[in-house]
Structure formats: C-alpha cells, structure tokens
Amino acid sequence: MKRAVIVLLVLLAILHQDFWFWNSIDPLVFGFIPIGLAYHIGVSLAAGILWTMAVCYCWPKDVDVPDAPLATPSTLQSERPR
C-alpha cells in the first residue's frame, strides 16, 4: 500500500500543475465557480484523502505508544512532599 500512496502522491503533484485551465473561466461549475478554481478544489480534496491514506496505511504503528504512563493530577498530588 505504501507504493500505491507514493504513486498517487507523484500523480497528484503532476496533476496539480494545471496549465490547461490557466487562462479560461468558461465553463462555470454550478454556474458561478470558474473551472480552474473548481479543479483546485478537487485537487485539494484529493490531497486530503491521500494524506488520510498515508497516515492510515504508511504511518509506523509503534510511534504513538507512550513509554511511560502519563502523569495525571491525582498522581501528581500523591507524589508531592508534605
């Protein structure tokens, strides 16, 4: 799955460079959004989905495991010298 995410990342980076909609505002998407802006909205949504895939499938599993239990207010109060 890691290779698929990398391939999609490269593909998204290539597709992000839109030179074909650079000088045109027609057609309007939904009647008011220029086609270039709509294209970049789609690229942004695809980037968010790709980042979610990268975190779910490529992130190391042992990074978020704490080494020691976290201190809570009750344990801090019990460790105070009196």
Coordinates of C-alpha atoms in Angstrom, one line a residue:
M1 CA 0.0 0.0 0.0
K2 CA 3.0 2.3 0.6
R3 CA 3.9 2.2 -3.1
A4 CA 0.3 3.0 -4.1
V5 CA 0.4 6.1 -1.8
I6 CA 3.7 7.2 -3.3
V7 CA 2.5 6.7 -6.9
L8 CA -0.7 8.6 -6.1
L9 CA 1.4 11.4 -4.5
V10 CA 3.5 11.8 -7.6
L11 CA 0.4 11.7 -9.8
L12 CA -1.3 14.3 -7.6
A13 CA 1.9 16.5 -7.8
I14 CA 1.8 16.3 -11.6
L15 CA -1.9 16.9 -11.8
H16 CA -1.6 19.9 -9.5
Q17 CA 0.3 21.8 -12.2
D18 CA -2.7 22.8 -14.3
F19 CA -1.7 24.8 -17.3
W20 CA -4.8 23.8 -19.3
F21 CA -7.3 25.9 -17.3
W22 CA -5.0 28.8 -16.6
N23 CA -6.5 31.4 -19.0
S24 CA -10.1 30.2 -19.1
I25 CA -13.0 30.9 -16.9
D26 CA -15.5 29.0 -19.0
P27 CA -17.3 26.8 -18.3
L28 CA -18.6 27.8 -14.9
V29 CA -19.1 25.0 -12.5
F30 CA -22.5 25.3 -10.7
G31 CA -23.0 28.5 -12.7
F32 CA -20.5 30.6 -10.6
I33 CA -17.2 28.8 -9.9
P34 CA -14.5 29.2 -12.6
I35 CA -13.3 25.9 -13.9
G36 CA -9.7 26.5 -12.6
L37 CA -10.9 27.1 -9.1
A38 CA -13.2 24.0 -9.2
Y39 CA -10.2 22.0 -10.4
H40 CA -8.1 23.2 -7.5
I41 CA -10.9 22.4 -5.1
G42 CA -10.9 18.8 -6.4
V43 CA -7.1 18.6 -6.1
S44 CA -7.3 19.9 -2.5
L45 CA -9.9 17.3 -1.6
A46 CA -7.8 14.6 -3.3
A47 CA -4.8 15.7 -1.3
G48 CA -6.8 15.4 1.9
I49 CA -7.9 11.9 1.0
L50 CA -4.3 11.0 0.1
W51 CA -3.0 12.3 3.3
T52 CA -5.6 10.3 5.2
M53 CA -4.5 7.2 3.3
A54 CA -0.8 7.9 4.1
V55 CA -1.5 8.2 7.8
C56 CA -3.7 5.1 8.0
Y57 CA -1.6 2.8 5.9
C58 CA 2.0 4.1 6.0
W59 CA 2.4 5.6 9.5
P60 CA 4.5 3.4 11.8
K61 CA 2.4 1.6 14.4
D62 CA 4.8 2.0 17.3
V63 CA 5.3 5.8 17.1
D64 CA 2.3 6.7 19.2
V65 CA 2.8 4.2 22.0
P66 CA 4.0 6.0 25.2
D67 CA 7.0 4.6 27.0
A68 CA 5.7 5.5 30.5
P69 CA 2.2 6.2 31.8
L70 CA 1.2 9.9 31.6
A71 CA 1.0 11.9 34.8
T72 CA -2.5 12.8 35.9
P73 CA -3.4 15.4 38.5
S74 CA -4.2 12.6 41.1
T75 CA -0.7 11.0 40.7
L76 CA 1.0 14.4 40.8
Q77 CA -0.8 15.3 44.1
S78 CA 0.2 11.9 45.7
E79 CA 3.9 12.4 44.8
R80 CA 4.1 15.8 46.5
P81 CA 6.4 16.1 49.6
R82 CA 4.5 17.1 52.7

